[in-house]
Coordinates of N, CA and C in Angstrom, one line a residue:
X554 N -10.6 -23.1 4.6 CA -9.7 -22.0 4.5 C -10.0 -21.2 3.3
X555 N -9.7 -19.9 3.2 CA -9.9 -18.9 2.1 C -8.9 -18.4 1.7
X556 N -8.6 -18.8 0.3 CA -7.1 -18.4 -0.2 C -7.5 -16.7 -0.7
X557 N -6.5 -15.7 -0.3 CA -6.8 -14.4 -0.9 C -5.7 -13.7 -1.9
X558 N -6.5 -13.8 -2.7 CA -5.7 -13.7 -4.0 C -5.4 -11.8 -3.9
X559 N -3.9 -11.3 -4.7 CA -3.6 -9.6 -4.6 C -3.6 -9.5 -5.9
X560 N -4.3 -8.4 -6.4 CA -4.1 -8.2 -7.8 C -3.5 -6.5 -7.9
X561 N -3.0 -6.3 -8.7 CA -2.4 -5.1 -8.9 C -3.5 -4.0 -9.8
X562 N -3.5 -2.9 -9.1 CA -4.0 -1.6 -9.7 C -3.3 -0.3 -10.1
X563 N -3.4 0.2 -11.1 CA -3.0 1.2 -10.8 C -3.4 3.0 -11.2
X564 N -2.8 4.1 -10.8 CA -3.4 5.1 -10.9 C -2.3 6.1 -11.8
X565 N -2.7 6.9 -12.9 CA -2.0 7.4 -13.4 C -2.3 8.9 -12.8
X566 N -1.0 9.5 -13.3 CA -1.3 11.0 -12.5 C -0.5 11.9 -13.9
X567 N -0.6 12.8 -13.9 CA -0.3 14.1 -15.0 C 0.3 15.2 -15.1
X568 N 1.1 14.9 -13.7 CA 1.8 16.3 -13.9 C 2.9 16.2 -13.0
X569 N 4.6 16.2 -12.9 CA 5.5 16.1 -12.3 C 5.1 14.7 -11.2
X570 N 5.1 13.7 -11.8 CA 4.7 12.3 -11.3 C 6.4 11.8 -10.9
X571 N 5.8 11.1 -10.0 CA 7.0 9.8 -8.9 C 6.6 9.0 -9.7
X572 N 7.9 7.9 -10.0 CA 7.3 6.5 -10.4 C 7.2 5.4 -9.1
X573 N 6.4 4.6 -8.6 CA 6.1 3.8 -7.8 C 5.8 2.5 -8.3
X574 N 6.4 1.5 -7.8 CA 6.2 0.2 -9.1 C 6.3 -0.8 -7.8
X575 N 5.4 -1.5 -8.0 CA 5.0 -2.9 -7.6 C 5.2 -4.5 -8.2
X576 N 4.9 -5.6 -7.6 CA 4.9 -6.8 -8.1 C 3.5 -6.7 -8.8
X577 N 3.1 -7.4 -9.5 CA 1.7 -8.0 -10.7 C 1.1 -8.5 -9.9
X578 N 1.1 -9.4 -9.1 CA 0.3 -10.1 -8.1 C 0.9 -10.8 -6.9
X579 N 0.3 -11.6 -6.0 CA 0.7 -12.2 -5.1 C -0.7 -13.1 -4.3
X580 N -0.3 -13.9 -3.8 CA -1.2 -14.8 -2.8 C -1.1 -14.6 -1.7
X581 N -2.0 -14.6 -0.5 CA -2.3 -14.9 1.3 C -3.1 -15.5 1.3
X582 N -3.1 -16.0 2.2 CA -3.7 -17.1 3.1 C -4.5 -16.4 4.3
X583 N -5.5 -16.1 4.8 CA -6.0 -15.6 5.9 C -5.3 -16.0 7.0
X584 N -5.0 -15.4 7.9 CA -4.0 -15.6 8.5 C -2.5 -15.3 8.9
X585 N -2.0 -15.2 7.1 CA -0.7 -15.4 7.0 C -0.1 -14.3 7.0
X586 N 1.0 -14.4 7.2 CA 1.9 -12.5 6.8 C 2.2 -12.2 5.5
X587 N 1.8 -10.8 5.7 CA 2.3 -10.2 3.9 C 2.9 -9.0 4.0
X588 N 3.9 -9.2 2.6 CA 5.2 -7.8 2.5 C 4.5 -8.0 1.1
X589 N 4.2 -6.2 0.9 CA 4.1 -5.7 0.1 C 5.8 -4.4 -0.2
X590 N 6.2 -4.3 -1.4 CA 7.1 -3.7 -1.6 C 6.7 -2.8 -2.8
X591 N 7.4 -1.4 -2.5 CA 7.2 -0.6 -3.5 C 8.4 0.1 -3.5
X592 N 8.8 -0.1 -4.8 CA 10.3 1.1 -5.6 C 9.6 2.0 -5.7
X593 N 10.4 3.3 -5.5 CA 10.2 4.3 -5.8 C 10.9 5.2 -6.3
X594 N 10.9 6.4 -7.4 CA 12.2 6.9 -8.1 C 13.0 7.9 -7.1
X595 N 12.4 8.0 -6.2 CA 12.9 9.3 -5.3 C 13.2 8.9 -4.0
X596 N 14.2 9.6 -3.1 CA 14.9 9.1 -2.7 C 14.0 9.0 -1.2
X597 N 14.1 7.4 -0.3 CA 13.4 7.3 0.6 C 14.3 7.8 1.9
X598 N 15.0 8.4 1.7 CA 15.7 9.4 2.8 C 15.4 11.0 3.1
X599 N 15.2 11.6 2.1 CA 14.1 12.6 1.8 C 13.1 12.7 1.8
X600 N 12.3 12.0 1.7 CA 11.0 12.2 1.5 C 9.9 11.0 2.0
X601 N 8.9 11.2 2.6 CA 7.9 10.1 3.2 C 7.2 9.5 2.2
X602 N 7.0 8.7 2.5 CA 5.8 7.2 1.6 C 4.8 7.1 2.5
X603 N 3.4 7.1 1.8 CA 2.3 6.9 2.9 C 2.0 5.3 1.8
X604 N 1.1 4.8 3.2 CA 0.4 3.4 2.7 C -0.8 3.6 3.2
X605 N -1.6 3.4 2.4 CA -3.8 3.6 2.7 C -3.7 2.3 2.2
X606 N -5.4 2.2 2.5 CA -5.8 1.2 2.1 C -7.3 1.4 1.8
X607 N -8.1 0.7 1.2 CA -9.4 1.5 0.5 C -10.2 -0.3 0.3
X608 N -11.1 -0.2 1.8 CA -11.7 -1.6 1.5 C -13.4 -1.7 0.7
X609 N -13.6 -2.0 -0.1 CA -14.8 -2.1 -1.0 C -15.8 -1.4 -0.3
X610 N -16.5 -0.5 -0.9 CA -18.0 0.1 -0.6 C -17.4 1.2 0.8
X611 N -16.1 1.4 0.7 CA -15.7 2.1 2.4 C -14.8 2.8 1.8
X612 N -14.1 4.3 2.6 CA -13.0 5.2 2.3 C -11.7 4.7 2.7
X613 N -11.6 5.6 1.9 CA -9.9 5.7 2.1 C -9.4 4.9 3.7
X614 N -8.2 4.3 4.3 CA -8.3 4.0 5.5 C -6.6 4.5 5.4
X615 N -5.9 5.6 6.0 CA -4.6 5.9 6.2 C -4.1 4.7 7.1
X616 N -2.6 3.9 6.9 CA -2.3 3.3 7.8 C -1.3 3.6 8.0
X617 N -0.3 4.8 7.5 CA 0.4 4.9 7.9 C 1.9 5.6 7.1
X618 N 3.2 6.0 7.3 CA 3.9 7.0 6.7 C 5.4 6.6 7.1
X619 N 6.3 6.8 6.0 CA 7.3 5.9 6.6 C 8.6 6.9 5.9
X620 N 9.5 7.6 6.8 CA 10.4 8.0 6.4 C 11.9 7.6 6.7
X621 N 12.7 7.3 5.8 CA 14.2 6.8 6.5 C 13.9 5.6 7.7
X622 N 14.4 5.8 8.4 CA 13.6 4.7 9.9 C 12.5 5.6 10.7
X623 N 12.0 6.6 10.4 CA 10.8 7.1 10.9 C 9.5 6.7 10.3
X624 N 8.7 6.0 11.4 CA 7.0 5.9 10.8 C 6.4 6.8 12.1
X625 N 5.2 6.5 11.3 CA 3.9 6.9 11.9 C 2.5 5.8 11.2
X626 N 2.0 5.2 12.4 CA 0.8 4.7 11.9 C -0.3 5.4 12.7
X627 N -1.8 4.7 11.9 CA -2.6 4.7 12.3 C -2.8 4.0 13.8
X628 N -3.5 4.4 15.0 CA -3.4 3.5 16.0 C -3.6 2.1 16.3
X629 N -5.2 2.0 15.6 CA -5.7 0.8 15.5 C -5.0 0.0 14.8
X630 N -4.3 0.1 13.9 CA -3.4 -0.5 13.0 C -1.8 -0.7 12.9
X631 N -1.5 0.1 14.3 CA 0.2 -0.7 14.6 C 0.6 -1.8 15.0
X632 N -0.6 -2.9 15.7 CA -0.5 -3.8 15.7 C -0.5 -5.1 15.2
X633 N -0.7 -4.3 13.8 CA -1.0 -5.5 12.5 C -0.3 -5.5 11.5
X634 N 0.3 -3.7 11.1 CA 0.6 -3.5 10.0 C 2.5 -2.8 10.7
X635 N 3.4 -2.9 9.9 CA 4.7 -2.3 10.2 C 5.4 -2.0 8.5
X636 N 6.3 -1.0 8.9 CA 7.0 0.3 7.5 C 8.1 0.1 7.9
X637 N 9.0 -0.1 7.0 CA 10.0 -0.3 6.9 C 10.9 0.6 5.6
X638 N 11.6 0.8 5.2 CA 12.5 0.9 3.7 C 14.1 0.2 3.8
X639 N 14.4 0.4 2.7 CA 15.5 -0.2 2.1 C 15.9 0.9 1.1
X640 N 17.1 1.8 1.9 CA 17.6 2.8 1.1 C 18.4 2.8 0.3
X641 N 19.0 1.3 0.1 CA 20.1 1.3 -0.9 C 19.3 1.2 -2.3
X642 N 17.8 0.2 -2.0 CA 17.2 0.4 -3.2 C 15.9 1.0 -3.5
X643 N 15.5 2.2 -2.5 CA 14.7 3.1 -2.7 C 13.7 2.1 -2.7
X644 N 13.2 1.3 -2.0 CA 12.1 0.7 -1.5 C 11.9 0.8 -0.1
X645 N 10.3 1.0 -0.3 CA 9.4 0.4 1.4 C 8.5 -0.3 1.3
X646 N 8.4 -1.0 2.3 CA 7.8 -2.1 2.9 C 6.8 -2.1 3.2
X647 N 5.2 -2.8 3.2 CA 4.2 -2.8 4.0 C 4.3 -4.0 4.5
X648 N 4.1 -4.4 5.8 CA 4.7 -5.7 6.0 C 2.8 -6.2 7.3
X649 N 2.1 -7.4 6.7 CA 1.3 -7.1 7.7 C 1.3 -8.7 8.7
X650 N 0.6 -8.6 9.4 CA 0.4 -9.5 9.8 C -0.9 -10.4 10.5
X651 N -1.3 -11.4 10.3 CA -2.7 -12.1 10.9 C -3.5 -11.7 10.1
X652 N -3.4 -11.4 9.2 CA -4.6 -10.6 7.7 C -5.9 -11.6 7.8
X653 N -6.7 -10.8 7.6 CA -8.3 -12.0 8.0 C -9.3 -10.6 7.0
X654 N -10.0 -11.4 6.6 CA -11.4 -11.2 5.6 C -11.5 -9.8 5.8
X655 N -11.8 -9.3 7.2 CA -12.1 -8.1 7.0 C -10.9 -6.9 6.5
X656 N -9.5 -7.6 6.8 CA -8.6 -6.4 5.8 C -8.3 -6.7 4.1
X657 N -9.8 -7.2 3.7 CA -9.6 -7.2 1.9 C -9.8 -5.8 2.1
X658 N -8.8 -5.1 1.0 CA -9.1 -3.8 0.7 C -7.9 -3.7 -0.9
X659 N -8.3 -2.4 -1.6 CA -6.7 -2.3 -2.0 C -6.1 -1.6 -1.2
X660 N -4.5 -2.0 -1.8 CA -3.8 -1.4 -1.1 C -2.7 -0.3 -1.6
X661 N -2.7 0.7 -1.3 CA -1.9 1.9 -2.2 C -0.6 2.5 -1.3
X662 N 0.8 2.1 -2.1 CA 1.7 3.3 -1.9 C 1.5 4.5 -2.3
X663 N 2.2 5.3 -1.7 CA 1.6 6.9 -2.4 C 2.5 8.3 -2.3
X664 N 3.2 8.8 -2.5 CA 3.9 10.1 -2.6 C 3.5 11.4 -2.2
X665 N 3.2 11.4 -0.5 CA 2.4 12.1 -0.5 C 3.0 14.2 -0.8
X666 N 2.2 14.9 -0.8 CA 3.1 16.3 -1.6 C 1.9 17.4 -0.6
X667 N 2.7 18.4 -0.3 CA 1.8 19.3 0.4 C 2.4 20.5 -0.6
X668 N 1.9 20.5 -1.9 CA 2.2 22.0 -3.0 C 1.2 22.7 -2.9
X669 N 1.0 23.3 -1.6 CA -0.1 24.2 -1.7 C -0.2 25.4 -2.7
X670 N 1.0 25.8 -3.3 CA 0.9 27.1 -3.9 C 0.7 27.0 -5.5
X671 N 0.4 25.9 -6.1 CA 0.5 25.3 -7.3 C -1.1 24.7 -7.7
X672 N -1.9 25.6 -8.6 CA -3.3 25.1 -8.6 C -3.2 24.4 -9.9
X673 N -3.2 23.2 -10.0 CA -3.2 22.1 -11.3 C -4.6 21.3 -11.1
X674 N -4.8 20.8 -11.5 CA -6.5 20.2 -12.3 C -5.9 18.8 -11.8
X675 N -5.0 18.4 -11.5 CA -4.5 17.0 -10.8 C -3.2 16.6 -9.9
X676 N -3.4 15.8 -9.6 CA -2.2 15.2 -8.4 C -1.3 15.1 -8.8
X677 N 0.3 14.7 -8.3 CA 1.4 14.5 -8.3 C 1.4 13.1 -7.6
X678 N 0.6 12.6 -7.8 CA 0.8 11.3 -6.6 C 0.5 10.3 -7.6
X679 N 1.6 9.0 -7.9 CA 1.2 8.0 -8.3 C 0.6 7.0 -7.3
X680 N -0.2 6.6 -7.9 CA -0.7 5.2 -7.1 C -0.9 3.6 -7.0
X681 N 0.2 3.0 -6.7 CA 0.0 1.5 -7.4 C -1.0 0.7 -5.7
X682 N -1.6 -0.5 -5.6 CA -1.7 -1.1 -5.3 C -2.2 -2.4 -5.3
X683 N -2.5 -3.3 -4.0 CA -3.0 -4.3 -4.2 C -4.8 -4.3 -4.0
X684 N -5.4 -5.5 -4.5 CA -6.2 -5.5 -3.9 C -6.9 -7.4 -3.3
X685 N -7.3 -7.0 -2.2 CA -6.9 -8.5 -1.4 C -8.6 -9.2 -1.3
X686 N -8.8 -9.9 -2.3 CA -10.0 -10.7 -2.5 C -10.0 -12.0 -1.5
X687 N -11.1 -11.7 -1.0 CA -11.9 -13.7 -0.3 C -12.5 -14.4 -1.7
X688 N -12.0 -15.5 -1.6 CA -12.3 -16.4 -2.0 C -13.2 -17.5 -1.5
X689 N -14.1 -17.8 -2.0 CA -15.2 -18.7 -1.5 C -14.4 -20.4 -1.6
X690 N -14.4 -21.1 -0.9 CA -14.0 -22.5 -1.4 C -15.1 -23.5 -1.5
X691 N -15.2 -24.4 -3.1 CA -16.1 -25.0 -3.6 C -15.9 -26.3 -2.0
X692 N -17.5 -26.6 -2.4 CA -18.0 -27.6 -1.4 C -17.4 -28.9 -2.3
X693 N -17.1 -30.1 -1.7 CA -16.6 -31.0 -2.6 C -18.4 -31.8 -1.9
X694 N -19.0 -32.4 -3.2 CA -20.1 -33.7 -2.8 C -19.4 -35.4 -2.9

């Protein structure tokens, strides 16, 4: 078995920033189900949360957008992955399931903003996530 360790990343942004705050770490198990949670300062009744994911040497992968009880996922990935929130405490959910080697990636909440009329040199989008390492397990002699 391959234990897959989550480490936390994060991205700073510079100009009228969301705060988005995560746990430090966490453990899975290949296989097992995982809730990722993200607070966020602004209210998840107004406004959508997207969840990407970004697996090593590969782009960006959108999985999906989650407003009040409205989502939208990616297709290939409604069957694995589900959005949820919690409005009393301005949290949402990445919640996945049967996780296997090939979905190491990090993983990012994100704020997403369409300010098209506003030319700034950077984003309004904070970005925290995980990222989901394979672990090799030592051979015992």
């Amino acid at each position: 078995m391959f234990p897959a360790s989550l480490l936390l990343l994060a991205a700073a942004s510079c100009v009228q920033s969301y705060e988005l705050s995560q746990p430090a770490s966490m453990t899975v198990l290949p296989g097992q189900p995982l809730t990722i949670s993200c607070k966020v300062s602004y209210s998840v009744t107004n406004a959508w949360t997207a969840w990407i994911r970004k697996p090593a040497g590969k782009t960006l992968e959108w999985i999906g957008n989650v407003y009040s009880g409205d989502t939208e996922h990616k297709d290939s990935l409604k069957n694995k992955f589900s959005l949820s929130v919690d409005s009393s405490s301005n949290t949402v959910f990445l919640k996945g399931q049967n996780l296997q080697t090939e979905d190491s990636a990090v993983y990012y909440c994100a704020y997403p903003h369409s300010d098209t009329n506003q030319h700034k040199s950077c984003t309004k989008t904070n970005l925290l996530g995980y990222a989901v390492h394979k672990m090799e397990a030592e051979e015992q002699t």
